[in-house]
């Protein structure tokens, strides 16, 4: 697909260790020749951190694993950025196939804490209660920045990256603990985003993040995962304008008022569709028609294991997750022709 923007990127989950070579081959033999120039690699805590090994997640990748991916990207002019989730999505149930992905869930049953909260359960915003959907980090505990900024630095270093995607989507648990309750959710979120931004800026790194918490659900009409119904959206007026906002929308829409929101507030943005062709077409068409210079490109989301996607696309193996083959069709639709 020909798009009128400079960036054509994809979010890949970091592969299992045993799938690293398949993912590298997919980057070299498919993504690079088809014009991909940005990969945000969702690694979360799945790296063999040296400063905080207690935070290592499931099947953590080694420095050597990461360097194989770094080399494949560098040799093909692809910008590679690590992606963490630095607020919500700290827990969930593992996806199928087991690939280290943690998804949120709605059941009131014990869920699996990811790296940081497994090591430091006291940093959970609701440590003693079942999470609704997914656990969140407490934003006022001073230990959070001390640990996470070390993890950020290690990832920037091993990925040789000039930026980072910090997630921050779908945060439903915020402002609930006794300390956080003293502040508005907009203040908590705005201060947190600004602090992470400033840390990245001090390392010369650009910050990307999901945009849903900046969109007022009632004003934009987006549903409460794609936008905020919990008071975080006024933070858009206090966070630094050089954040590159990734505006994800998966539901069926004919209008995308977020384009005007980011334009009016002075932000640059990427549009981020997912797997359903009609919805993706609507989003791209609207963005082309309503782009006033704020749109820098498209960042396709996938959410299947990158090894699963690679095996299906390189060798025709059946996808092991029920959405993988539909996602592969969207990858071809976006990156070919
Ligand atoms: Zn808190």
mmCIF file of C-alpha atoms and ligand atoms in Angstrom:
data_model
loop_
_atom_site.group_PDB
_atom_site.id
_atom_site.type_symbol
_atom_site.label_atom_id
_atom_site.label_comp_id
_atom_site.label_asym_id
_atom_site.label_seq_id
_atom_site.Cartn_x
_atom_site.Cartn_y
_atom_site.Cartn_z
ATOM 1 C CA UNK A 1 0.000 0.000 0.000
ATOM 2 C CA UNK A 2 1.322 3.410 -0.942
ATOM 3 C CA UNK A 3 0.986 5.869 1.937
ATOM 4 C CA UNK A 4 1.771 9.585 1.835
ATOM 5 C CA UNK A 5 3.892 9.559 5.018
ATOM 6 C CA UNK A 6 7.555 9.001 5.839
ATOM 7 C CA UNK A 7 7.087 6.281 8.484
ATOM 8 C CA UNK A 8 5.763 2.780 7.837
ATOM 9 C CA UNK A 9 6.252 0.715 10.947
ATOM 10 C CA UNK A 10 5.107 -2.277 12.902
ATOM 11 C CA UNK A 11 4.851 -3.316 16.551
ATOM 12 C CA UNK A 12 6.360 -6.761 17.041
ATOM 13 C CA UNK A 13 6.363 -8.672 20.296
ATOM 14 C CA UNK A 14 9.847 -9.727 21.289
ATOM 15 C CA UNK A 15 10.243 -13.336 20.164
ATOM 16 C CA UNK A 16 10.793 -16.279 22.428
ATOM 17 C CA UNK A 17 14.498 -17.096 22.644
ATOM 18 C CA UNK A 18 13.940 -20.115 20.380
ATOM 19 C CA UNK A 19 12.154 -17.900 17.815
ATOM 20 C CA UNK A 20 14.780 -15.149 17.559
ATOM 21 C CA UNK A 21 16.265 -16.514 14.320
ATOM 22 C CA UNK A 22 12.815 -16.776 12.684
ATOM 23 C CA UNK A 23 12.026 -13.197 13.661
ATOM 24 C CA UNK A 24 15.402 -11.967 12.365
ATOM 25 C CA UNK A 25 14.781 -13.768 9.080
ATOM 26 C CA UNK A 26 11.317 -12.188 8.865
ATOM 27 C CA UNK A 27 12.862 -8.742 9.353
ATOM 28 C CA UNK A 28 15.605 -9.313 6.796
ATOM 29 C CA UNK A 29 13.623 -11.162 4.137
ATOM 30 C CA UNK A 30 10.148 -9.675 4.459
ATOM 31 C CA UNK A 31 9.888 -6.416 6.384
ATOM 32 C CA UNK A 32 13.049 -4.749 5.045
ATOM 33 C CA UNK A 33 12.451 -5.396 1.323
ATOM 34 C CA UNK A 34 8.828 -4.309 1.735
ATOM 35 C CA UNK A 35 9.695 -0.850 3.005
ATOM 36 C CA UNK A 36 9.283 -1.164 6.758
ATOM 37 C CA UNK A 37 11.369 1.556 8.419
ATOM 38 C CA UNK A 38 10.288 1.357 12.074
ATOM 39 C CA UNK A 39 9.970 -1.596 14.452
ATOM 40 C CA UNK A 40 8.732 -1.065 17.991
ATOM 41 C CA UNK A 41 9.668 -4.288 19.759
ATOM 42 C CA UNK A 42 7.442 -5.038 22.727
ATOM 43 C CA UNK A 43 9.921 -6.547 25.148
ATOM 44 C CA UNK A 44 8.440 -5.519 28.488
ATOM 45 C CA UNK A 45 10.573 -7.246 31.134
ATOM 46 C CA UNK A 46 11.795 -10.043 28.855
ATOM 47 C CA UNK A 47 15.472 -9.035 28.899
ATOM 48 C CA UNK A 48 18.292 -10.358 31.055
ATOM 49 C CA UNK A 49 18.599 -7.120 33.009
ATOM 50 C CA UNK A 50 21.909 -6.786 34.819
ATOM 51 C CA UNK A 51 21.092 -4.030 37.289
ATOM 52 C CA UNK A 52 17.725 -5.480 38.340
ATOM 53 C CA UNK A 53 17.727 -9.185 37.503
ATOM 54 C CA UNK A 54 14.839 -9.588 39.941
ATOM 55 C CA UNK A 55 12.611 -7.853 37.338
ATOM 56 C CA UNK A 56 13.307 -10.309 34.512
ATOM 57 C CA UNK A 57 10.131 -11.588 32.901
ATOM 58 C CA UNK A 58 9.301 -14.901 31.262
ATOM 59 C CA UNK A 59 11.975 -16.331 28.918
ATOM 60 C CA UNK A 60 14.194 -13.231 29.047
ATOM 61 C CA UNK A 61 16.277 -12.545 25.944
ATOM 62 C CA UNK A 62 20.043 -12.290 26.158
ATOM 63 C CA UNK A 63 22.195 -9.439 24.918
ATOM 64 C CA UNK A 64 23.233 -11.683 22.016
ATOM 65 C CA UNK A 65 19.583 -12.305 21.074
ATOM 66 C CA UNK A 66 18.894 -8.571 20.979
ATOM 67 C CA UNK A 67 22.063 -7.835 19.006
ATOM 68 C CA UNK A 68 20.934 -10.212 16.242
ATOM 69 C CA UNK A 69 17.761 -8.124 15.904
ATOM 70 C CA UNK A 70 19.708 -4.864 16.161
ATOM 71 C CA UNK A 71 22.043 -5.927 13.340
ATOM 72 C CA UNK A 72 19.176 -7.002 11.079
ATOM 73 C CA UNK A 73 17.551 -3.601 11.526
ATOM 74 C CA UNK A 74 20.704 -1.491 11.226
ATOM 75 C CA UNK A 75 21.850 -3.250 8.057
ATOM 76 C CA UNK A 76 18.452 -2.532 6.494
ATOM 77 C CA UNK A 77 17.871 1.052 7.608
ATOM 78 C CA UNK A 78 15.070 0.115 10.012
ATOM 79 C CA UNK A 79 14.704 2.184 13.175
ATOM 80 C CA UNK A 80 14.396 -0.277 16.068
ATOM 81 C CA UNK A 81 12.898 0.928 19.355
ATOM 82 C CA UNK A 82 12.293 -1.102 22.516
ATOM 83 C CA UNK A 83 8.761 -1.000 23.885
ATOM 84 C CA UNK A 84 7.784 -1.405 27.498
ATOM 85 C CA UNK A 85 4.470 -0.876 29.236
ATOM 86 C CA UNK A 86 5.284 1.720 31.840
ATOM 87 C CA UNK A 87 1.954 2.095 33.548
ATOM 88 C CA UNK A 88 -0.843 -0.420 32.883
ATOM 89 C CA UNK A 89 -0.598 -3.930 31.405
ATOM 90 C CA UNK A 90 1.526 -5.145 34.295
ATOM 91 C CA UNK A 91 -0.310 -8.458 34.504
ATOM 92 C CA UNK A 92 -2.700 -10.737 32.722
ATOM 93 C CA UNK A 93 -3.134 -14.242 31.466
ATOM 94 C CA UNK A 94 -0.639 -15.662 28.995
ATOM 95 C CA UNK A 95 -1.739 -15.770 25.419
ATOM 96 C CA UNK A 96 -1.802 -18.919 23.330
ATOM 97 C CA UNK A 97 0.751 -19.910 22.139
ATOM 98 C CA UNK A 98 2.816 -19.215 25.217
ATOM 99 C CA UNK A 99 5.037 -16.457 23.968
ATOM 100 C CA UNK A 100 5.567 -14.258 26.960
ATOM 101 C CA UNK A 101 2.677 -12.014 26.033
ATOM 102 C CA UNK A 102 0.491 -10.955 28.890
ATOM 103 C CA UNK A 103 -2.963 -9.727 28.020
ATOM 104 C CA UNK A 104 -5.462 -8.066 30.274
ATOM 105 C CA UNK A 105 -8.566 -9.947 31.239
ATOM 106 C CA UNK A 106 -11.862 -9.274 32.871
ATOM 107 C CA UNK A 107 -12.234 -12.222 35.200
ATOM 108 C CA UNK A 108 -11.941 -11.571 38.895
ATOM 109 C CA UNK A 109 -9.381 -14.303 39.319
ATOM 110 C CA UNK A 110 -5.739 -14.065 40.338
ATOM 111 C CA UNK A 111 -3.641 -13.036 37.388
ATOM 112 C CA UNK A 112 0.050 -13.264 36.628
ATOM 113 C CA UNK A 113 2.144 -10.263 37.615
ATOM 114 C CA UNK A 114 4.805 -9.204 35.129
ATOM 115 C CA UNK A 115 8.455 -8.438 36.045
ATOM 116 C CA UNK A 116 8.334 -5.271 38.162
ATOM 117 C CA UNK A 117 5.238 -6.131 40.201
ATOM 118 C CA UNK A 118 6.280 -9.732 40.648
ATOM 119 C CA UNK A 119 9.534 -8.530 42.238
ATOM 120 C CA UNK A 120 7.969 -5.580 44.066
ATOM 121 C CA UNK A 121 4.283 -6.265 44.698
ATOM 122 C CA UNK A 122 4.138 -3.168 46.885
ATOM 123 C CA UNK A 123 4.464 -1.058 43.704
ATOM 124 C CA UNK A 124 1.085 -2.354 42.506
ATOM 125 C CA UNK A 125 -1.613 0.327 42.584
ATOM 126 C CA UNK A 126 -4.073 -2.199 44.042
ATOM 127 C CA UNK A 127 -1.822 -4.821 45.675
ATOM 128 C CA UNK A 128 -4.526 -6.488 47.722
ATOM 129 C CA UNK A 129 -7.366 -6.582 45.207
ATOM 130 C CA UNK A 130 -8.048 -8.409 41.964
ATOM 131 C CA UNK A 131 -7.253 -6.140 39.045
ATOM 132 C CA UNK A 132 -9.939 -5.096 36.626
ATOM 133 C CA UNK A 133 -8.445 -6.027 33.238
ATOM 134 C CA UNK A 134 -4.754 -5.565 34.107
ATOM 135 C CA UNK A 135 -2.566 -4.369 36.968
ATOM 136 C CA UNK A 136 -1.005 -0.908 37.084
ATOM 137 C CA UNK A 137 2.082 0.636 38.629
ATOM 138 C CA UNK A 138 1.602 3.039 41.544
ATOM 139 C CA UNK A 139 2.800 6.388 40.192
ATOM 140 C CA UNK A 140 3.651 8.057 43.484
ATOM 141 C CA UNK A 141 5.955 5.450 45.013
ATOM 142 C CA UNK A 142 9.497 6.902 44.649
ATOM 143 C CA UNK A 143 11.009 3.439 44.129
ATOM 144 C CA UNK A 144 9.205 3.151 40.769
ATOM 145 C CA UNK A 145 11.373 5.714 38.998
ATOM 146 C CA UNK A 146 14.568 4.425 40.585
ATOM 147 C CA UNK A 147 14.044 0.941 39.178
ATOM 148 C CA UNK A 148 12.298 1.669 35.903
ATOM 149 C CA UNK A 149 14.753 4.344 34.813
ATOM 150 C CA UNK A 150 17.566 1.805 35.254
ATOM 151 C CA UNK A 151 15.632 -0.695 33.110
ATOM 152 C CA UNK A 152 14.982 1.974 30.470
ATOM 153 C CA UNK A 153 18.699 2.806 30.337
ATOM 154 C CA UNK A 154 19.655 -0.845 29.870
ATOM 155 C CA UNK A 155 17.164 -1.300 27.042
ATOM 156 C CA UNK A 156 18.249 1.884 25.265
ATOM 157 C CA UNK A 157 21.819 0.670 25.497
ATOM 158 C CA UNK A 158 21.345 -2.900 24.289
ATOM 159 C CA UNK A 159 18.944 -1.845 21.493
ATOM 160 C CA UNK A 160 21.325 1.018 20.525
ATOM 161 C CA UNK A 161 18.101 2.987 20.304
ATOM 162 C CA UNK A 162 17.406 6.685 19.777
ATOM 163 C CA UNK A 163 13.924 6.390 21.235
ATOM 164 C CA UNK A 164 11.526 4.226 23.164
ATOM 165 C CA UNK A 165 7.819 3.377 23.099
ATOM 166 C CA UNK A 166 6.508 3.464 26.669
ATOM 167 C CA UNK A 167 3.017 2.024 26.148
ATOM 168 C CA UNK A 168 0.768 3.646 28.784
ATOM 169 C CA UNK A 169 -2.441 2.452 27.102
ATOM 170 C CA UNK A 170 -5.650 1.179 28.633
ATOM 171 C CA UNK A 171 -4.844 2.299 32.161
ATOM 172 C CA UNK A 172 -7.977 1.624 34.176
ATOM 173 C CA UNK A 173 -6.373 1.320 37.630
ATOM 174 C CA UNK A 174 -5.066 4.765 38.528
ATOM 175 C CA UNK A 175 -5.468 7.018 41.543
ATOM 176 C CA UNK A 176 -6.669 4.260 43.836
ATOM 177 C CA UNK A 177 -4.036 3.804 46.574
ATOM 178 C CA UNK A 178 -4.074 6.100 49.633
ATOM 179 C CA UNK A 179 -1.164 8.235 48.366
ATOM 180 C CA UNK A 180 -2.332 8.495 44.735
ATOM 181 C CA UNK A 181 -5.852 9.371 45.882
ATOM 182 C CA UNK A 182 -4.516 12.762 46.979
ATOM 183 C CA UNK A 183 -4.100 13.806 43.335
ATOM 184 C CA UNK A 184 -6.290 14.011 40.249
ATOM 185 C CA UNK A 185 -5.778 11.309 37.648
ATOM 186 C CA UNK A 186 -4.754 14.002 35.155
ATOM 187 C CA UNK A 187 -2.047 15.212 37.549
ATOM 188 C CA UNK A 188 -0.803 11.676 38.258
ATOM 189 C CA UNK A 189 -0.682 10.739 34.589
ATOM 190 C CA UNK A 190 0.721 14.060 33.343
ATOM 191 C CA UNK A 191 3.516 14.125 35.926
ATOM 192 C CA UNK A 192 4.436 10.502 35.198
ATOM 193 C CA UNK A 193 4.521 10.896 31.433
ATOM 194 C CA UNK A 194 6.571 14.076 31.767
ATOM 195 C CA UNK A 195 9.065 12.411 34.121
ATOM 196 C CA UNK A 196 9.624 9.470 31.784
ATOM 197 C CA UNK A 197 9.892 11.844 28.824
ATOM 198 C CA UNK A 198 12.473 13.976 30.600
ATOM 199 C CA UNK A 199 14.521 10.923 31.529
ATOM 200 C CA UNK A 200 14.496 9.713 27.920
ATOM 201 C CA UNK A 201 15.329 13.223 26.673
ATOM 202 C CA UNK A 202 18.338 13.300 29.012
ATOM 203 C CA UNK A 203 19.547 10.193 27.151
ATOM 204 C CA UNK A 204 18.867 11.834 23.760
ATOM 205 C CA UNK A 205 15.925 9.485 23.142
ATOM 206 C CA UNK A 206 12.578 10.339 21.578
ATOM 207 C CA UNK A 207 9.445 9.114 23.386
ATOM 208 C CA UNK A 208 6.556 7.342 21.700
ATOM 209 C CA UNK A 209 3.429 6.312 23.571
ATOM 210 C CA UNK A 210 -0.152 5.222 22.993
ATOM 211 C CA UNK A 211 -2.564 8.134 22.894
ATOM 212 C CA UNK A 212 -5.775 6.753 24.397
ATOM 213 C CA UNK A 213 -5.347 8.315 27.860
ATOM 214 C CA UNK A 214 -5.218 11.782 26.235
ATOM 215 C CA UNK A 215 -8.596 11.422 24.500
ATOM 216 C CA UNK A 216 -11.774 12.320 26.351
ATOM 217 C CA UNK A 217 -14.234 9.523 25.796
ATOM 218 C CA UNK A 218 -17.368 11.673 25.991
ATOM 219 C CA UNK A 219 -15.965 14.370 23.671
ATOM 220 C CA UNK A 220 -14.509 12.052 21.055
ATOM 221 C CA UNK A 221 -17.027 9.202 21.177
ATOM 222 C CA UNK A 222 -14.353 6.505 21.290
ATOM 223 C CA UNK A 223 -15.052 3.610 23.651
ATOM 224 C CA UNK A 224 -13.311 3.496 27.034
ATOM 225 C CA UNK A 225 -10.314 1.415 26.011
ATOM 226 C CA UNK A 226 -9.534 3.614 22.994
ATOM 227 C CA UNK A 227 -10.056 6.768 25.052
ATOM 228 C CA UNK A 228 -10.192 7.925 28.657
ATOM 229 C CA UNK A 229 -13.287 7.870 30.834
ATOM 230 C CA UNK A 230 -11.220 8.132 34.006
ATOM 231 C CA UNK A 231 -10.079 11.737 33.973
ATOM 232 C CA UNK A 232 -6.547 11.376 32.597
ATOM 233 C CA UNK A 233 -7.159 13.343 29.386
ATOM 234 C CA UNK A 234 -6.433 16.911 30.676
ATOM 235 C CA UNK A 235 -2.825 15.709 30.997
ATOM 236 C CA UNK A 236 -2.528 16.410 27.269
ATOM 237 C CA UNK A 237 -2.155 20.092 28.167
ATOM 238 C CA UNK A 238 0.874 19.615 30.424
ATOM 239 C CA UNK A 239 3.006 16.910 28.803
ATOM 240 C CA UNK A 240 5.858 17.825 26.397
ATOM 241 C CA UNK A 241 4.757 18.443 22.806
ATOM 242 C CA UNK A 242 7.609 16.479 21.277
ATOM 243 C CA UNK A 243 6.082 13.150 22.341
ATOM 244 C CA UNK A 244 5.216 11.139 19.231
ATOM 245 C CA UNK A 245 1.664 9.957 19.919
ATOM 246 C CA UNK A 246 0.578 6.573 18.551
ATOM 247 C CA UNK A 247 -3.173 6.838 17.981
ATOM 248 C CA UNK A 248 -4.584 3.305 18.002
ATOM 249 C CA UNK A 249 -8.154 2.501 16.982
ATOM 250 C CA UNK A 250 -9.499 -0.968 16.320
ATOM 251 C CA UNK A 251 -13.278 -0.543 16.454
ATOM 252 C CA UNK A 252 -15.446 0.375 13.485
ATOM 253 C CA UNK A 253 -15.508 4.148 13.037
ATOM 254 C CA UNK A 254 -16.224 6.509 10.196
ATOM 255 C CA UNK A 255 -14.799 9.574 11.971
ATOM 256 C CA UNK A 256 -11.537 9.808 13.912
ATOM 257 C CA UNK A 257 -11.725 13.002 15.997
ATOM 258 C CA UNK A 258 -8.350 12.208 17.598
ATOM 259 C CA UNK A 259 -6.620 13.579 14.501
ATOM 260 C CA UNK A 260 -7.988 17.045 15.241
ATOM 261 C CA UNK A 261 -7.262 16.704 18.977
ATOM 262 C CA UNK A 262 -3.566 16.057 18.387
ATOM 263 C CA UNK A 263 -3.310 18.680 15.662
ATOM 264 C CA UNK A 264 -4.941 21.335 17.861
ATOM 265 C CA UNK A 265 -2.733 20.460 20.832
ATOM 266 C CA UNK A 266 0.457 20.577 18.763
ATOM 267 C CA UNK A 267 1.462 16.909 18.675
ATOM 268 C CA UNK A 268 2.847 14.728 15.887
ATOM 269 C CA UNK A 269 1.268 11.313 15.538
ATOM 270 C CA UNK A 270 1.313 7.870 13.974
ATOM 271 C CA UNK A 271 -1.938 6.075 13.190
ATOM 272 C CA UNK A 272 -2.125 2.527 14.546
ATOM 273 C CA UNK A 273 -4.692 0.097 13.139
ATOM 274 C CA UNK A 274 -4.810 -3.653 13.823
ATOM 275 C CA UNK A 275 -6.297 -6.654 12.056
ATOM 276 C CA UNK A 276 -9.748 -5.888 10.575
ATOM 277 C CA UNK A 277 -9.566 -4.721 6.964
ATOM 278 C CA UNK A 278 -12.672 -2.518 6.879
ATOM 279 C CA UNK A 279 -11.739 -0.708 10.080
ATOM 280 C CA UNK A 280 -8.154 -0.206 8.917
ATOM 281 C CA UNK A 281 -9.336 1.133 5.560
ATOM 282 C CA UNK A 282 -11.647 3.611 7.290
ATOM 283 C CA UNK A 283 -8.842 4.817 9.561
ATOM 284 C CA UNK A 284 -6.282 5.243 6.778
ATOM 285 C CA UNK A 285 -8.747 6.955 4.467
ATOM 286 C CA UNK A 286 -9.797 9.398 7.177
ATOM 287 C CA UNK A 287 -6.181 10.099 8.152
ATOM 288 C CA UNK A 288 -5.161 10.828 4.558
ATOM 289 C CA UNK A 289 -8.139 13.143 4.069
ATOM 290 C CA UNK A 290 -7.728 14.971 7.375
ATOM 291 C CA UNK A 291 -3.955 15.103 7.777
ATOM 292 C CA UNK A 292 -2.865 18.695 8.384
ATOM 293 C CA UNK A 293 0.799 17.846 8.781
ATOM 294 C CA UNK A 294 0.510 16.143 12.167
ATOM 295 C CA UNK A 295 0.566 12.578 10.798
ATOM 296 C CA UNK A 296 4.076 11.156 10.410
ATOM 297 C CA UNK A 297 3.077 7.679 9.420
ATOM 298 C CA UNK A 298 1.488 4.373 10.223
ATOM 299 C CA UNK A 299 2.462 1.938 12.984
ATOM 300 C CA UNK A 300 0.687 -1.366 12.467
ATOM 301 C CA UNK A 301 -0.038 -3.355 15.625
ATOM 302 C CA UNK A 302 0.051 -7.146 15.661
ATOM 303 C CA UNK A 303 -0.067 -8.617 19.230
ATOM 304 C CA UNK A 304 0.612 -12.172 18.104
ATOM 305 C CA UNK A 305 4.001 -13.665 18.910
ATOM 306 C CA UNK A 306 6.505 -12.421 16.324
ATOM 307 C CA UNK A 307 7.783 -16.009 15.982
ATOM 308 C CA UNK A 308 4.256 -17.204 15.227
ATOM 309 C CA UNK A 309 3.823 -14.458 12.610
ATOM 310 C CA UNK A 310 7.249 -15.155 11.126
ATOM 311 C CA UNK A 311 6.683 -18.906 10.816
ATOM 312 C CA UNK A 312 3.325 -18.356 9.170
ATOM 313 C CA UNK A 313 4.586 -15.717 6.738
ATOM 314 C CA UNK A 314 7.924 -17.339 5.905
ATOM 315 C CA UNK A 315 6.945 -21.009 5.814
ATOM 316 C CA UNK A 316 3.154 -21.051 5.606
ATOM 317 C CA UNK A 317 2.796 -22.757 8.980
ATOM 318 C CA UNK A 318 -0.640 -22.367 10.545
ATOM 319 C CA UNK A 319 -0.820 -19.576 13.119
ATOM 320 C CA UNK A 320 -0.985 -20.894 16.654
ATOM 321 C CA UNK A 321 -3.055 -17.949 17.896
ATOM 322 C CA UNK A 322 -6.533 -17.532 16.433
ATOM 323 C CA UNK A 323 -5.791 -14.010 15.110
ATOM 324 C CA UNK A 324 -2.298 -14.635 13.681
ATOM 325 C CA UNK A 325 -3.368 -15.433 10.112
ATOM 326 C CA UNK A 326 -5.722 -12.464 9.926
ATOM 327 C CA UNK A 327 -2.894 -10.276 11.238
ATOM 328 C CA UNK A 328 -0.565 -11.711 8.572
ATOM 329 C CA UNK A 329 -3.091 -10.739 5.871
ATOM 330 C CA UNK A 330 -3.075 -7.194 7.249
ATOM 331 C CA UNK A 331 0.742 -7.134 7.270
ATOM 332 C CA UNK A 332 0.717 -8.087 3.583
ATOM 333 C CA UNK A 333 -1.998 -5.527 2.841
ATOM 334 C CA UNK A 334 -0.048 -2.697 4.448
ATOM 335 C CA UNK A 335 3.486 -3.589 3.350
ATOM 336 C CA UNK A 336 3.058 -5.027 -0.147
ATOM 337 C CA UNK A 337 2.278 -3.154 -3.399
HETATM 338 ZN ZN1 LIG B 1 -0.502 4.765 44.128
#
